[in-house]
Short mmCIF file of C-alpha atoms in Angstrom, two decimals:
data_model
loop_
_atom_site.label_atom_id
_atom_site.label_comp_id
_atom_site.label_asym_id
_atom_site.label_seq_id
_atom_site.Cartn_x
_atom_site.Cartn_y
_atom_site.Cartn_z
CA UNK A 1 98.25 101.37 51.40
CA UNK A 2 94.81 102.53 52.53
CA UNK A 3 94.75 99.51 54.89
CA UNK A 4 97.86 100.79 56.63
CA UNK A 5 96.35 104.26 56.97
CA UNK A 6 93.13 102.83 58.38
CA UNK A 7 94.90 100.62 60.92
CA UNK A 8 97.05 103.56 62.01
CA UNK A 9 94.01 105.81 62.35
CA UNK A 10 92.15 103.22 64.43
CA UNK A 11 95.17 102.66 66.69
CA UNK A 12 95.59 106.40 67.20
CA UNK A 13 91.86 106.69 67.97
CA UNK A 14 92.07 103.98 70.65
CA UNK A 15 95.19 105.58 72.13
CA UNK A 16 93.47 108.98 72.26
CA UNK A 17 90.43 107.44 74.00
CA UNK A 18 92.79 105.61 76.36
CA UNK A 19 94.50 108.85 77.32
CA UNK A 20 91.40 111.05 77.60
CA UNK A 21 88.65 108.86 79.13
CA UNK A 22 90.58 107.79 82.30
CA UNK A 23 91.44 111.44 82.99
CA UNK A 24 87.77 112.32 82.59
CA UNK A 25 86.83 109.59 85.08
CA UNK A 26 89.57 110.76 87.45
CA UNK A 27 88.33 114.34 87.34
CA UNK A 28 84.77 113.12 87.90
CA UNK A 29 85.98 111.14 90.89
CA UNK A 30 87.57 114.25 92.40
CA UNK A 31 84.39 116.26 92.00
CA UNK A 32 81.78 113.59 92.80
CA UNK A 33 83.62 112.51 95.94
CA UNK A 34 84.06 116.13 97.00
CA UNK A 35 80.33 116.82 96.64
CA UNK A 36 79.30 113.62 98.40
CA UNK A 37 81.60 114.38 101.31
CA UNK A 38 80.60 118.08 101.52
CA UNK A 39 84.01 119.52 100.62
CA UNK A 40 85.53 121.38 97.71
CA UNK A 41 88.15 119.09 96.23
CA UNK A 42 90.96 120.49 94.09
CA UNK A 43 89.90 124.02 93.05
CA UNK A 44 92.95 126.02 91.87
CA UNK A 45 94.80 124.29 89.01
CA UNK A 46 93.59 125.63 85.66
CA UNK A 47 91.09 128.10 87.09
CA UNK A 48 87.56 126.74 86.65
CA UNK A 49 86.92 124.22 89.48
CA UNK A 50 90.46 122.87 89.25
CA UNK A 51 89.93 121.13 85.90
CA UNK A 52 93.70 120.88 85.27
CA UNK A 53 94.47 119.11 88.56
CA UNK A 54 95.13 115.73 86.91
CA UNK A 55 97.36 117.32 84.26
CA UNK A 56 99.31 119.00 87.06
CA UNK A 57 99.53 115.65 88.87
CA UNK A 58 100.89 114.09 85.69
CA UNK A 59 103.56 116.79 85.38
CA UNK A 60 104.46 116.22 89.04
CA UNK A 61 104.84 112.46 88.50
CA UNK A 62 107.08 113.00 85.47
CA UNK A 63 109.39 115.29 87.48
CA UNK A 64 109.80 112.84 90.36
CA UNK A 65 112.87 110.68 90.62
CA UNK A 66 112.38 107.14 89.37
CA UNK A 67 113.64 104.97 92.24
CA UNK A 68 114.27 101.24 92.05
CA UNK A 69 114.93 99.74 95.50
CA UNK A 70 118.41 98.23 95.89
CA UNK A 71 117.07 94.85 97.00
CA UNK A 72 114.44 94.68 94.25
CA UNK A 73 114.48 92.35 91.28
CA UNK A 74 115.19 95.26 88.97
CA UNK A 75 114.00 94.08 85.57
CA UNK A 76 110.73 92.63 86.86
CA UNK A 77 110.20 95.70 89.03
CA UNK A 78 110.61 98.05 86.07
CA UNK A 79 108.54 95.99 83.69
CA UNK A 80 105.54 95.48 86.00
CA UNK A 81 103.70 98.80 85.35
CA UNK A 82 103.60 98.07 81.61
CA UNK A 83 102.09 94.64 82.24
CA UNK A 84 99.41 96.26 84.39
CA UNK A 85 98.59 99.05 81.93
CA UNK A 86 98.80 97.63 78.39
CA UNK A 87 96.03 94.97 78.74
CA UNK A 88 93.44 97.69 79.32
CA UNK A 89 94.61 99.54 76.21
CA UNK A 90 94.23 96.33 74.18
CA UNK A 91 90.83 95.60 75.74
CA UNK A 92 89.58 99.08 74.90
CA UNK A 93 90.25 98.42 71.20
CA UNK A 94 87.69 95.60 71.14
CA UNK A 95 84.80 97.45 72.84
CA UNK A 96 82.28 98.81 70.32
CA UNK A 97 80.73 102.23 70.92
CA UNK A 98 78.27 101.71 68.05
CA UNK A 99 78.10 99.18 65.18
CA UNK A 100 80.49 101.40 63.19
CA UNK A 101 82.62 102.97 65.92
CA UNK A 102 84.82 100.06 66.96
CA UNK A 103 88.57 99.76 66.53
CA UNK A 104 88.72 95.98 66.09
CA UNK A 105 85.46 94.06 65.62
CA UNK A 106 86.45 90.53 66.67
CA UNK A 107 84.15 87.50 66.39
CA UNK A 108 84.63 86.63 70.09
CA UNK A 109 85.26 90.08 71.54
CA UNK A 110 83.47 89.37 74.85
CA UNK A 111 85.90 86.54 75.63
CA UNK A 112 88.76 88.64 74.27
CA UNK A 113 88.11 91.51 76.69
CA UNK A 114 87.85 89.13 79.67
CA UNK A 115 90.99 87.21 78.67
CA UNK A 116 93.06 90.34 78.13
CA UNK A 117 92.01 92.09 81.35
CA UNK A 118 92.83 88.90 83.26
CA UNK A 119 96.47 89.36 82.20
CA UNK A 120 96.66 92.74 83.96
CA UNK A 121 96.74 91.13 87.42
CA UNK A 122 100.19 89.75 86.59
CA UNK A 123 101.51 93.33 86.73
CA UNK A 124 100.37 93.66 90.35
CA UNK A 125 101.87 90.28 91.25
CA UNK A 126 105.19 91.12 89.58
CA UNK A 127 105.27 94.50 91.33
CA UNK A 128 104.49 92.96 94.71
CA UNK A 129 107.06 90.22 94.51
CA UNK A 130 109.88 92.21 92.87
CA UNK A 131 109.70 95.10 95.37
CA UNK A 132 111.40 93.03 98.10
CA UNK A 133 109.05 94.59 100.63
CA UNK A 134 106.77 92.78 103.08
CA UNK A 135 103.88 95.17 102.55
CA UNK A 136 104.17 94.79 98.80
CA UNK A 137 104.19 91.01 99.08
CA UNK A 138 101.14 91.02 101.36
CA UNK A 139 99.34 93.34 98.95
CA UNK A 140 100.17 91.15 95.96
CA UNK A 141 98.97 88.02 97.77
CA UNK A 142 95.72 89.69 98.71
CA UNK A 143 95.32 90.89 95.13
CA UNK A 144 95.93 87.40 93.71
CA UNK A 145 93.47 85.75 96.11
CA UNK A 146 90.84 88.41 95.40
CA UNK A 147 91.16 88.39 91.62
CA UNK A 148 91.09 84.61 91.38
CA UNK A 149 87.86 84.52 93.39
CA UNK A 150 86.09 87.27 91.48
CA UNK A 151 87.19 86.17 88.02
CA UNK A 152 84.83 83.20 88.15
CA UNK A 153 81.50 84.99 88.87
CA UNK A 154 82.44 87.63 86.30
CA UNK A 155 83.05 85.09 83.54
CA UNK A 156 79.83 83.27 84.48
CA UNK A 157 77.82 86.50 84.35
CA UNK A 158 79.21 87.37 80.91
CA UNK A 159 78.57 83.80 79.75
CA UNK A 160 74.91 84.24 80.69
CA UNK A 161 74.62 87.35 78.51
CA UNK A 162 76.40 85.61 75.63
CA UNK A 163 73.96 82.72 75.98
CA UNK A 164 70.95 85.04 75.92
CA UNK A 165 72.25 86.87 72.83
CA UNK A 166 73.51 83.74 71.10
CA UNK A 167 76.76 85.51 70.30
CA UNK A 168 80.25 85.94 71.71
CA UNK A 169 80.77 89.25 69.94
CA UNK A 170 80.06 92.44 71.88
CA UNK A 171 78.48 94.01 68.79
CA UNK A 172 76.23 90.95 68.40
CA UNK A 173 75.26 91.03 72.08
CA UNK A 174 74.32 94.71 71.97
CA UNK A 175 72.40 94.15 68.72
CA UNK A 176 70.40 91.31 70.32
CA UNK A 177 69.68 93.35 73.45
CA UNK A 178 66.08 94.15 74.37
CA UNK A 179 64.76 96.19 77.32
CA UNK A 180 63.51 92.96 78.96
CA UNK A 181 67.12 92.09 79.68
CA UNK A 182 67.12 94.84 82.30
CA UNK A 183 64.87 92.61 84.38
CA UNK A 184 65.83 89.07 83.55
CA UNK A 185 69.60 89.70 83.43
CA UNK A 186 69.49 91.85 86.56
CA UNK A 187 71.11 89.32 88.96
CA UNK A 188 73.89 88.75 86.42
CA UNK A 189 74.32 92.51 86.00
CA UNK A 190 74.71 92.99 89.76
CA UNK A 191 77.20 90.11 89.95
CA UNK A 192 79.16 91.62 87.06
CA UNK A 193 79.26 95.09 88.63
CA UNK A 194 80.39 93.80 92.04
CA UNK A 195 83.00 91.51 90.47
CA UNK A 196 84.23 94.35 88.24
CA UNK A 197 84.72 96.68 91.21
CA UNK A 198 86.54 93.86 93.01
CA UNK A 199 88.75 93.18 89.97
CA UNK A 200 89.70 96.85 89.89
CA UNK A 201 90.57 96.67 93.61
CA UNK A 202 88.44 99.73 94.25
CA UNK A 203 86.78 100.38 97.61
CA UNK A 204 84.96 98.56 99.20
CA UNK A 205 87.20 95.83 97.73
CA UNK A 206 90.53 97.63 98.24
CA UNK A 207 92.00 95.13 100.71
CA UNK A 208 95.09 94.65 98.45
CA UNK A 209 96.04 98.35 98.73
CA UNK A 210 94.52 99.03 102.18
CA UNK A 211 96.56 102.11 103.06
CA UNK A 212 95.93 101.94 106.79
CA UNK A 213 97.32 98.40 107.00
CA UNK A 214 99.88 97.75 104.27
CA UNK A 215 100.84 101.28 103.09
CA UNK A 216 99.88 100.91 99.41
CA UNK A 217 100.10 97.18 98.85
CA UNK A 218 102.02 96.07 95.80
CA UNK A 219 102.68 99.66 94.70
CA UNK A 220 104.37 100.79 97.94
CA UNK A 221 107.89 101.03 96.47
CA UNK A 222 106.92 102.82 93.26
CA UNK A 223 107.45 106.49 92.54
CA UNK A 224 107.16 108.87 89.64
CA UNK A 225 105.93 107.78 86.26
CA UNK A 226 105.79 104.06 87.07
CA UNK A 227 103.49 104.75 90.01
CA UNK A 228 101.39 107.00 87.75
CA UNK A 229 101.05 104.09 85.30
CA UNK A 230 99.55 101.93 88.05
CA UNK A 231 97.08 104.70 88.92
CA UNK A 232 96.27 105.19 85.23
CA UNK A 233 95.64 101.45 84.84
CA UNK A 234 93.09 101.64 87.67
CA UNK A 235 91.17 104.44 85.92
CA UNK A 236 91.54 102.81 82.50
CA UNK A 237 90.11 99.72 84.17
CA UNK A 238 87.08 101.70 85.34
CA UNK A 239 86.57 102.93 81.76
CA UNK A 240 86.84 99.43 80.27
CA UNK A 241 84.56 97.80 82.85
CA UNK A 242 81.95 100.59 82.67
CA UNK A 243 81.80 100.50 78.87
CA UNK A 244 81.64 96.71 79.01
CA UNK A 245 78.73 96.90 81.44
CA UNK A 246 76.98 99.44 79.19
CA UNK A 247 77.39 97.22 76.12
CA UNK A 248 76.48 93.94 77.86
CA UNK A 249 73.60 94.97 80.10
CA UNK A 250 72.35 98.42 79.06
CA UNK A 251 72.14 97.84 75.32
CA UNK A 252 75.11 100.00 74.31
CA UNK A 253 73.96 102.27 71.51
CA UNK A 254 70.22 101.57 71.81
CA UNK A 255 68.42 104.87 72.43
CA UNK A 256 66.98 107.91 70.76
CA UNK A 257 68.52 108.63 67.32
CA UNK A 258 70.73 105.57 67.75
CA UNK A 259 71.69 105.61 64.07
CA UNK A 260 73.49 108.94 64.37
CA UNK A 261 74.25 109.25 68.07
CA UNK A 262 74.77 105.58 69.03
CA UNK A 263 78.38 106.06 70.19
CA UNK A 264 77.26 108.93 72.42
CA UNK A 265 74.67 106.69 74.10
CA UNK A 266 77.28 104.03 74.85
CA UNK A 267 79.66 106.62 76.27
CA UNK A 268 76.87 108.18 78.33
CA UNK A 269 75.73 104.84 79.77
CA UNK A 270 79.33 103.87 80.50
CA UNK A 271 79.91 107.19 82.22
CA UNK A 272 76.85 106.66 84.45
CA UNK A 273 78.27 103.27 85.51
CA UNK A 274 81.64 104.93 86.20
CA UNK A 275 79.86 107.37 88.51
CA UNK A 276 78.22 104.42 90.29
CA UNK A 277 81.68 102.84 90.73
CA UNK A 278 82.91 106.10 92.28
CA UNK A 279 79.78 106.31 94.42
CA UNK A 280 80.46 102.80 95.81
CA UNK A 281 83.87 104.03 96.97
CA UNK A 282 82.30 106.83 98.99
CA UNK A 283 79.37 104.81 100.30
CA UNK A 284 80.94 101.66 101.75
CA UNK A 285 83.76 100.87 104.18
CA UNK A 286 86.42 98.34 103.23
CA UNK A 287 85.53 94.64 103.42
CA UNK A 288 87.75 92.35 105.50
CA UNK A 289 89.65 89.60 103.68
CA UNK A 290 87.42 86.75 104.89
CA UNK A 291 84.28 88.78 104.11
CA UNK A 292 85.64 89.35 100.61
CA UNK A 293 86.12 85.64 99.97
CA UNK A 294 82.79 84.76 101.57
CA UNK A 295 80.96 87.23 99.31
CA UNK A 296 82.62 85.84 96.18
CA UNK A 297 82.13 82.14 96.82
CA UNK A 298 78.91 82.02 98.82
CA UNK A 299 76.92 84.84 97.17
CA UNK A 300 78.25 85.79 93.75
CA UNK A 301 79.14 82.36 92.35
CA UNK A 302 75.76 80.74 93.25
CA UNK A 303 73.94 83.85 91.98
CA UNK A 304 75.85 83.78 88.68
CA UNK A 305 75.21 80.03 88.30
CA UNK A 306 71.49 80.56 88.96
CA UNK A 307 71.44 83.34 86.38
CA UNK A 308 73.18 81.07 83.87
CA UNK A 309 70.61 78.32 84.50
CA UNK A 310 67.72 80.80 84.18
CA UNK A 311 69.10 82.14 80.90
CA UNK A 312 69.61 78.60 79.63
CA UNK A 313 66.00 77.66 80.40
CA UNK A 314 64.75 80.90 78.82
CA UNK A 315 66.80 80.36 75.65
CA UNK A 316 65.63 76.76 75.27
CA UNK A 317 61.94 77.54 75.87
CA UNK A 318 61.78 80.57 73.57
CA UNK A 319 63.89 79.08 70.79
CA UNK B 1 106.46 81.64 52.59
CA UNK B 2 103.47 83.75 53.57
CA UNK B 3 103.08 86.25 56.38
CA UNK B 4 101.24 83.55 58.35
CA UNK B 5 104.22 81.20 58.05
CA UNK B 6 106.51 83.91 59.39
CA UNK B 7 104.09 84.65 62.24
CA UNK B 8 103.81 80.97 63.13
CA UNK B 9 107.58 80.54 63.08
CA UNK B 10 107.95 83.61 65.32
CA UNK B 11 105.44 82.49 67.98
CA UNK B 12 106.82 78.95 67.80
CA UNK B 13 110.32 80.25 68.40
CA UNK B 14 109.12 82.39 71.33
CA UNK B 15 107.29 79.38 72.80
CA UNK B 16 110.36 77.15 72.58
CA UNK B 17 112.78 79.79 73.87
CA UNK B 18 110.63 80.86 76.81
CA UNK B 19 109.90 77.22 77.68
CA UNK B 20 113.63 76.53 77.74
CA UNK B 21 114.24 79.60 79.91
CA UNK B 22 111.45 78.54 82.28
CA UNK B 23 113.13 75.22 83.03
CA UNK B 24 116.73 76.45 83.10
CA UNK B 25 116.50 79.65 85.17
CA UNK B 26 117.59 79.50 88.80
CA UNK B 27 115.10 82.20 89.84
CA UNK B 28 111.90 80.47 90.95
CA UNK B 29 109.57 83.37 90.20
CA UNK B 30 111.32 84.08 86.89
CA UNK B 31 110.54 80.51 85.89
CA UNK B 32 106.85 81.19 86.53
CA UNK B 33 107.03 84.45 84.57
CA UNK B 34 108.72 82.72 81.61
CA UNK B 35 105.90 80.21 81.80
CA UNK B 36 103.51 83.14 81.27
CA UNK B 37 105.36 84.07 78.08
CA UNK B 38 105.40 80.43 76.97
CA UNK B 39 101.67 79.86 77.52
CA UNK B 40 100.83 83.21 75.94
CA UNK B 41 102.89 82.28 72.88
CA UNK B 42 101.05 78.94 72.68
CA UNK B 43 97.83 81.01 72.52
CA UNK B 44 99.51 82.92 69.69
CA UNK B 45 100.15 79.61 67.88
CA UNK B 46 96.44 78.71 68.13
CA UNK B 47 95.54 82.16 66.83
CA UNK B 48 97.84 81.88 63.82
CA UNK B 49 96.40 78.44 63.07
CA UNK B 50 92.90 79.94 62.97
CA UNK B 51 91.44 78.71 66.28
CA UNK B 52 90.55 82.07 67.80
CA UNK B 53 88.31 80.79 70.59
CA UNK B 54 90.80 78.17 71.76
CA UNK B 55 93.50 80.86 71.86
CA UNK B 56 91.35 83.16 74.00
CA UNK B 57 90.42 80.36 76.40
CA UNK B 58 94.11 79.44 76.65
CA UNK B 59 94.85 83.04 77.61
CA UNK B 60 91.94 83.29 80.06
CA UNK B 61 92.53 79.97 81.82
CA UNK B 62 96.29 79.48 81.74
CA UNK B 63 97.71 83.01 81.88
CA UNK B 64 94.82 84.62 83.75
CA UNK B 65 94.17 81.93 86.33
CA UNK B 66 96.65 79.05 86.51
CA UNK B 67 99.88 81.06 86.45
CA UNK B 68 98.34 83.55 88.87
CA UNK B 69 97.68 80.59 91.16
CA UNK B 70 101.27 79.38 90.69
CA UNK B 71 102.63 82.84 91.56
CA UNK B 72 100.31 83.03 94.57
CA UNK B 73 101.57 79.68 95.81
CA UNK B 74 105.18 80.80 95.25
CA UNK B 75 104.56 83.91 97.35
CA UNK B 76 103.48 81.69 100.24
CA UNK B 77 106.88 80.01 100.11
CA UNK B 78 110.19 81.73 100.72
CA UNK B 79 110.78 82.47 97.02
CA UNK B 80 113.80 84.74 97.30
CA UNK B 81 114.93 87.42 94.88
CA UNK B 82 118.02 86.27 93.04
CA UNK B 83 119.26 82.82 92.03
CA UNK B 84 118.37 79.94 94.29
CA UNK B 85 120.82 77.06 94.22
CA UNK B 86 118.70 74.87 96.52
CA UNK B 87 116.15 74.19 93.83
CA UNK B 88 118.77 72.80 91.50
CA UNK B 89 118.35 69.19 90.43
CA UNK B 90 121.00 66.50 90.55
CA UNK B 91 122.95 65.39 87.49
CA UNK B 92 121.12 62.06 87.37
CA UNK B 93 117.74 63.80 87.31
CA UNK B 94 118.88 66.05 84.49
CA UNK B 95 120.04 63.12 82.39
CA UNK B 96 116.79 61.28 83.08
CA UNK B 97 114.75 64.36 82.17
CA UNK B 98 116.77 64.77 78.97
CA UNK B 99 116.22 61.14 78.00
CA UNK B 100 112.50 61.42 78.75
CA UNK B 101 112.19 64.63 76.71
CA UNK B 102 114.07 63.10 73.79
CA UNK B 103 111.86 60.01 73.99
CA UNK B 104 108.64 62.04 73.87
CA UNK B 105 110.00 64.10 70.97
CA UNK B 106 110.94 60.94 69.07
CA UNK B 107 107.52 59.41 69.73
CA UNK B 108 105.69 62.53 68.53
CA UNK B 109 107.93 62.85 65.49
CA UNK B 110 107.45 59.17 64.62
CA UNK B 111 103.67 59.62 64.84
CA UNK B 112 103.38 63.00 63.12
CA UNK B 113 106.08 63.10 60.41
CA UNK B 114 104.66 60.19 58.32
CA UNK B 115 101.20 61.80 58.14
CA UNK B 116 102.55 65.27 57.23
CA UNK B 117 101.68 65.75 53.59
CA UNK B 118 102.02 68.79 51.38
CA UNK B 119 101.01 72.17 52.84
CA UNK B 120 97.28 72.45 53.46
CA UNK B 121 95.12 75.52 53.18
CA UNK B 122 94.63 77.25 56.55
CA UNK B 123 90.97 77.66 57.35
CA UNK B 124 89.47 79.41 60.34
CA UNK B 125 87.75 77.24 62.90
CA UNK B 126 84.63 79.03 64.04
CA UNK B 127 83.44 78.86 67.64
CA UNK B 128 80.31 77.05 66.43
CA UNK B 129 82.42 74.28 64.93
CA UNK B 130 84.43 73.91 68.15
CA UNK B 131 81.19 73.73 70.14
CA UNK B 132 79.63 71.16 67.79
CA UNK B 133 82.67 68.91 68.04
CA UNK B 134 83.04 69.36 71.80
CA UNK B 135 79.38 68.75 72.67
CA UNK B 136 78.67 66.31 69.83
CA UNK B 137 81.44 63.95 68.87
CA UNK B 138 83.59 64.34 71.97
CA UNK B 139 80.92 64.93 74.60
CA UNK B 140 81.62 61.77 76.63
CA UNK B 141 85.39 62.24 76.94
CA UNK B 142 84.70 65.88 77.77
CA UNK B 143 82.21 65.07 80.52
CA UNK B 144 84.37 62.28 81.95
CA UNK B 145 87.30 64.68 82.05
CA UNK B 146 85.26 67.24 83.99
CA UNK B 147 84.15 64.46 86.37
CA UNK B 148 87.82 63.57 86.89
CA UNK B 149 88.62 67.19 87.70
CA UNK B 150 85.71 67.33 90.14
CA UNK B 151 86.92 64.18 91.89
CA UNK B 152 90.41 65.65 92.15
CA UNK B 153 89.00 68.88 93.56
CA UNK B 154 86.91 67.16 96.23
CA UNK B 155 89.79 64.83 97.09
CA UNK B 156 92.16 67.77 97.50
CA UNK B 157 89.68 69.44 99.81
CA UNK B 158 89.21 66.24 101.81
CA UNK B 159 92.99 65.76 102.16
CA UNK B 160 93.52 69.35 103.30
CA UNK B 161 90.73 69.08 105.89
CA UNK B 162 91.63 65.61 107.11
CA UNK B 163 92.87 65.58 110.71
CA UNK B 164 93.77 62.83 113.11
CA UNK B 165 91.18 62.37 115.90
CA UNK B 166 93.33 63.67 118.80
CA UNK B 167 94.44 66.66 116.68
CA UNK B 168 90.81 67.43 115.85
CA UNK B 169 89.92 67.40 119.55
CA UNK B 170 92.76 69.85 120.24
CA UNK B 171 91.56 72.13 117.50
CA UNK B 172 87.98 72.13 118.73
CA UNK B 173 89.21 73.03 122.20
CA UNK B 174 91.41 75.82 120.83
CA UNK B 175 88.54 77.19 118.76
CA UNK B 176 86.28 77.21 121.82
CA UNK B 177 88.86 79.08 123.86
CA UNK B 178 89.30 81.60 121.07
CA UNK B 179 85.56 82.03 120.66
CA UNK B 180 85.20 82.68 124.37
CA UNK B 181 87.92 85.32 124.27
CA UNK B 182 86.81 87.32 121.24
CA UNK B 183 83.20 88.44 120.93
CA UNK B 184 81.52 87.40 117.71
CA UNK B 185 82.06 89.97 114.98
CA UNK B 186 80.85 88.17 111.88
CA UNK B 187 77.37 89.61 111.98
#
């Protein structure tokens, strides 16, 4: 009986984090972008600096009519947002905030998170194809090409960390972390961050949703709550990737008073990375499709392979 | 009948049903999407049988990459929404496919049924064990397989880039004309 209660509690905890953290990142994006661009941003909803803007947006999305285009493949069209959103919820369950604060401590959680987030792209592809819209199809094709290219350097970068730690578990990796990793895993960390931003299709890698060219890519035909789910999956993706970066490269809960406040350290480090992801959006213009592919195959993949080789040599010589 | 038996029966059933749907549906993209379900359920089978790492790699490689590639390729074709009668196969092909499928099933059954003894204890296969087998006992087949894949990759690239001499000359000329017209922008 107590097992059932514990599983329920853990599931509810993950769901609560899944609902709160993306909103927090979204609000931060509003405010950080506004400050960087010398403007106010949303200021009225809720009173203090427009803190309730995202809640108001949510209410607006719920009220909107849920339209399915007549020519669309209806079942696939309706099912696509769930396929895009749920993988991030599942991935979040496997990310440890501290040795004790983790919903599901799996033996191979690093591979688990990568494998599960790779499923999310199918939602975009389903949406793009089922919409029966040229812009949607173009967006989905761009998304597929981009995610296939950036999946490889990302997996290689994570493999390098796993090799250095001698563990596939995120808890094990963070436990084996030492400050030296900041230097010798730096190329891998950069590759991971760039690939993560590209996987999330955030600027400067937002070719698949380039609004000035193809309206909103695969999500063009969506309205209301289903559209909101796609937006939520983007912010949930930022949360998952930032926390993953914090655990893999920044030592997760290592810090002052890490026995009591470890989870806070992980959240804080993850939040800093989320701010960097937002910063990248403001700082760089969109990359062209050929530049995107060139960056992935000619820069990131060789860099990740070199990092893997370096880590391998280091592990063998120090073992 | 334990919970694991029930779980294995469930994922097995899903695998078989989605596989059947993938080959019988007339919607090209639906076939690819049923393939996603099928390959995901195969990962579930591995998981129930205690091979966690193999299940995750199945998910990462097949669902995350190969089916995405299949869908991408389908989007480059005129994969229409709705049933597509053009992709239907002839009666002869169906009979042949049925015979072939039955033959493979019979062969597997003939090989596997005699060695199936009483129920064995399920034990988890750790990633270390998988690695030791893969890079110890089976290292040569593994490496030769990767060499085969590399050869296939390079050959595919060579085939796609191969041009007849006169065609190549045309292309060079066209590229020069285009380069003269548009100023270089790939700085």
